[in-house]
PDB file of C-alpha atoms in Angstrom:
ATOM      1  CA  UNK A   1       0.000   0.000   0.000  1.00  0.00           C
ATOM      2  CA  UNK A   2       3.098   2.467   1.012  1.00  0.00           C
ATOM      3  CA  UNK A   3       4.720   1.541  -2.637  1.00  0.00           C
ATOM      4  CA  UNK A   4       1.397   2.407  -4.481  1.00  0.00           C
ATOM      5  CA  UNK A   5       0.655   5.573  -2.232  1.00  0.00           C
ATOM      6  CA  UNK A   6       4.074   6.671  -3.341  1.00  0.00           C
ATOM      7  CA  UNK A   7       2.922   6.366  -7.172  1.00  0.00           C
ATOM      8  CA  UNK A   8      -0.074   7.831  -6.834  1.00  0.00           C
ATOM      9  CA  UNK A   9       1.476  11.096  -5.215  1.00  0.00           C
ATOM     10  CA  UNK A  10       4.209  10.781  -7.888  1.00  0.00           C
ATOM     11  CA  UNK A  11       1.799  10.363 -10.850  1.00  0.00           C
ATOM     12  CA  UNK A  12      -0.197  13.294  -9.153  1.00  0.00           C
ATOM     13  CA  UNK A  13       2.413  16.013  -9.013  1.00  0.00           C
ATOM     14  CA  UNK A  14       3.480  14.874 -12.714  1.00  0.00           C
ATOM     15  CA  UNK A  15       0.599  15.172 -14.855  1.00  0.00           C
ATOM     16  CA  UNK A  16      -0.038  10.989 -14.830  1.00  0.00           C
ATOM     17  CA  UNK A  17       2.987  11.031 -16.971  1.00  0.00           C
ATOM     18  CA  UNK A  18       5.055   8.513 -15.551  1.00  0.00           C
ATOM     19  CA  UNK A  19       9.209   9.203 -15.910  1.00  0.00           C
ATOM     20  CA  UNK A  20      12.538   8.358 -15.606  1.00  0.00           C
ATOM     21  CA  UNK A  21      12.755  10.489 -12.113  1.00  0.00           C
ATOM     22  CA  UNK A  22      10.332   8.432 -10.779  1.00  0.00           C
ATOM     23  CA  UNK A  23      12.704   5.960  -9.568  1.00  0.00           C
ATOM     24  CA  UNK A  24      14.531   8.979  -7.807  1.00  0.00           C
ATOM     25  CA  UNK A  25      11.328  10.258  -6.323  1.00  0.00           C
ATOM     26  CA  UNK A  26       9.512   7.063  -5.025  1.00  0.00           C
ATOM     27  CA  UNK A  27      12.393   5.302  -2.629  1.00  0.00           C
ATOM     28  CA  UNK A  28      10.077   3.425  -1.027  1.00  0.00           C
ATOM     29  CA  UNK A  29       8.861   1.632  -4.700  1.00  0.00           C
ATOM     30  CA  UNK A  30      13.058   1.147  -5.142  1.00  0.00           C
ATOM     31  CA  UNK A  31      13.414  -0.220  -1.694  1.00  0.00           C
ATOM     32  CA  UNK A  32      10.744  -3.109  -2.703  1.00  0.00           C
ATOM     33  CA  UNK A  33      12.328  -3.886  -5.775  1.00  0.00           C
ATOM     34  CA  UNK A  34      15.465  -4.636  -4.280  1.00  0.00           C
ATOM     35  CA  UNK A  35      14.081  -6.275  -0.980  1.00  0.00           C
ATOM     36  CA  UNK A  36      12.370  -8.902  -3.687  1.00  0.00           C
ATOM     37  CA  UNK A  37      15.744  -9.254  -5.358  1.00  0.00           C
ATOM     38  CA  UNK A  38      17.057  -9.594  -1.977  1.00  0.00           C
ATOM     39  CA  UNK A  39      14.553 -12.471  -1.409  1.00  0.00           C
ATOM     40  CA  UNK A  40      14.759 -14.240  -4.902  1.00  0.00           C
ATOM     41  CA  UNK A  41      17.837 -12.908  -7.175  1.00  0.00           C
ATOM     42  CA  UNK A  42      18.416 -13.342 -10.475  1.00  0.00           C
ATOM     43  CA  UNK A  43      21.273 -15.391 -10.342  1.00  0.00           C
ATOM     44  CA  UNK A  44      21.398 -17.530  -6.931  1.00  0.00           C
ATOM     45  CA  UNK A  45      25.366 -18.498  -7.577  1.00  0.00           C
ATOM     46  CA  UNK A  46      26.764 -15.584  -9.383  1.00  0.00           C
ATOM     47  CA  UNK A  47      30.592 -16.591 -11.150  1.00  0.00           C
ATOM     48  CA  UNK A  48      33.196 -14.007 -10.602  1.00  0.00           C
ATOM     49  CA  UNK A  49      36.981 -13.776 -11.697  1.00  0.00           C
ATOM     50  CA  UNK A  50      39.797 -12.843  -9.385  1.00  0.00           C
ATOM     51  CA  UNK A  51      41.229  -9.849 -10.936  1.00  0.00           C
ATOM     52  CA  UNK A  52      44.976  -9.998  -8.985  1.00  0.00           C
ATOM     53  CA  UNK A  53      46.359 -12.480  -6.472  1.00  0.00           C
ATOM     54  CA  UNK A  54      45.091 -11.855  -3.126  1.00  0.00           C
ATOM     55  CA  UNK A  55      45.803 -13.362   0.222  1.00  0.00           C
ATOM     56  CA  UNK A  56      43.098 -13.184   3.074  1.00  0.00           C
ATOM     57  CA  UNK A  57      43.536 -12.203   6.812  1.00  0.00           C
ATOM     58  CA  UNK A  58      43.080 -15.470   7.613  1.00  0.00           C
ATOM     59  CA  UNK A  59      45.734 -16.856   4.882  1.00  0.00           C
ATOM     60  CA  UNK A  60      43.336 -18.276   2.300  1.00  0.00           C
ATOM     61  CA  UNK A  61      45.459 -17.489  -1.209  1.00  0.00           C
ATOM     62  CA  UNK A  62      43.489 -16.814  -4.325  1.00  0.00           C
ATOM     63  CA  UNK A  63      45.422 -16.290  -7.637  1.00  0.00           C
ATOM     64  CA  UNK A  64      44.390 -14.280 -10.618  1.00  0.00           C
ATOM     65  CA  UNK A  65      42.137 -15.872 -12.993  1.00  0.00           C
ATOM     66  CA  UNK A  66      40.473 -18.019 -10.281  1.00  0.00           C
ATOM     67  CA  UNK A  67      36.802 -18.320 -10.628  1.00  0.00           C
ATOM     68  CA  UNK A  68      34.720 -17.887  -7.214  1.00  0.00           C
ATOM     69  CA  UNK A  69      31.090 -18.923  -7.306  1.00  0.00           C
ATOM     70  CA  UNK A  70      28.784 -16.176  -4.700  1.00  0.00           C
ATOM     71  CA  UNK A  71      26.329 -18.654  -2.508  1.00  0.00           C
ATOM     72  CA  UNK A  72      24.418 -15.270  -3.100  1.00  0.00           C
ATOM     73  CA  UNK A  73      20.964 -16.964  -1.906  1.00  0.00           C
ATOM     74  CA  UNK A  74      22.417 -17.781   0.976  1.00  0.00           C
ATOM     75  CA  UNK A  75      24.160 -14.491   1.701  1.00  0.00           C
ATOM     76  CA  UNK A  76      21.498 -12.472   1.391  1.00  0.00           C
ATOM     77  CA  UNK A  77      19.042 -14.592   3.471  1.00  0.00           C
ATOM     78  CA  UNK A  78      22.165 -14.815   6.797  1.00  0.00           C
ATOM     79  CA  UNK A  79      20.820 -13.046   9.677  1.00  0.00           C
ATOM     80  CA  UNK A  80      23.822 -12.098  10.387  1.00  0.00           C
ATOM     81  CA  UNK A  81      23.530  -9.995   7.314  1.00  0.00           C
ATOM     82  CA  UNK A  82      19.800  -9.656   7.601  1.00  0.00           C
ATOM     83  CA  UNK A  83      18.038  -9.257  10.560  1.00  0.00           C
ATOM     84  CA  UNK A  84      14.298 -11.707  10.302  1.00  0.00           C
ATOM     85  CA  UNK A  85      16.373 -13.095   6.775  1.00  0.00           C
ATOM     86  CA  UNK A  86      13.014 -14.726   5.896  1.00  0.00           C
ATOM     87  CA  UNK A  87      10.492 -11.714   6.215  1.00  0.00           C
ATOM     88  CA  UNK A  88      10.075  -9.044   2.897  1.00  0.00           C
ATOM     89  CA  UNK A  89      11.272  -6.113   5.376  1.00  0.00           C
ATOM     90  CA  UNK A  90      11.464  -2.786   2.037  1.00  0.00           C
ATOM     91  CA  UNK A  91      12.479  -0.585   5.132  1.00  0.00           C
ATOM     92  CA  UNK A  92      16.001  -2.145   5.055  1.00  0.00           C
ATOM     93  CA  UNK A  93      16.907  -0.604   1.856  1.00  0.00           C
ATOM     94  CA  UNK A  94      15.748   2.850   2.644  1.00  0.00           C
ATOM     95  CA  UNK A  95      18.293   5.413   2.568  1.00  0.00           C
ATOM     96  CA  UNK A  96      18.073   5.745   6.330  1.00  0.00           C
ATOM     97  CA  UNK A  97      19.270   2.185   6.594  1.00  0.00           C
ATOM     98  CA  UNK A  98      21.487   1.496   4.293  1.00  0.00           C
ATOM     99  CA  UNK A  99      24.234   2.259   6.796  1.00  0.00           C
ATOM    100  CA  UNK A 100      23.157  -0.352   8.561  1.00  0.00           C
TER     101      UNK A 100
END
């Protein structure tokens, strides 16, 4: 209801013309969108390339050209990451919490 409240004003102060800025001025609409993503993304095992050798704090060596598969899914579903990991909570990605 927030998400559609937000449109409405939007679409109200712009002439029910509907544009680009409207992802700038509706942050709670963007905050859903990337809560769902949060929830259910794209790709649940993104691939990514090591770029330059790199050693971790804890020792762990990983040499350029190495390709590291994200458990993204389960990242973004760790409370310790993401307080209630299971609940579609928008509020986290508002620009007020971001920090957080």
């Amino acid at each position: 209801e927030r998400a559609l409240a937000e449109v409405d004003d939007y679409l109200r102060r712009n002439d029910n013309t509907l544009k680009y800025e409207c992802v700038a001025e509706t942050p709670y609409l963007e905050a859903c969108t990337n809560e769902a993503l949060r929830l259910y993304p794209v790709l649940a095992i993104p691939t990514r390339e090591v770029m330059d050798d790199y050693t971790f704090p804890s020792g762990l060596k990983v040499e350029k050209g190495l390709r590291i598969h994200l458990p993204a899914y389960h990242l973004q579903r760790s409370p310790e990451y993401f307080p209630d990991p299971e609940k579609f909570k928008p509020e986290r990605f508002l620009p007020e919490n971001k920090q957080n």
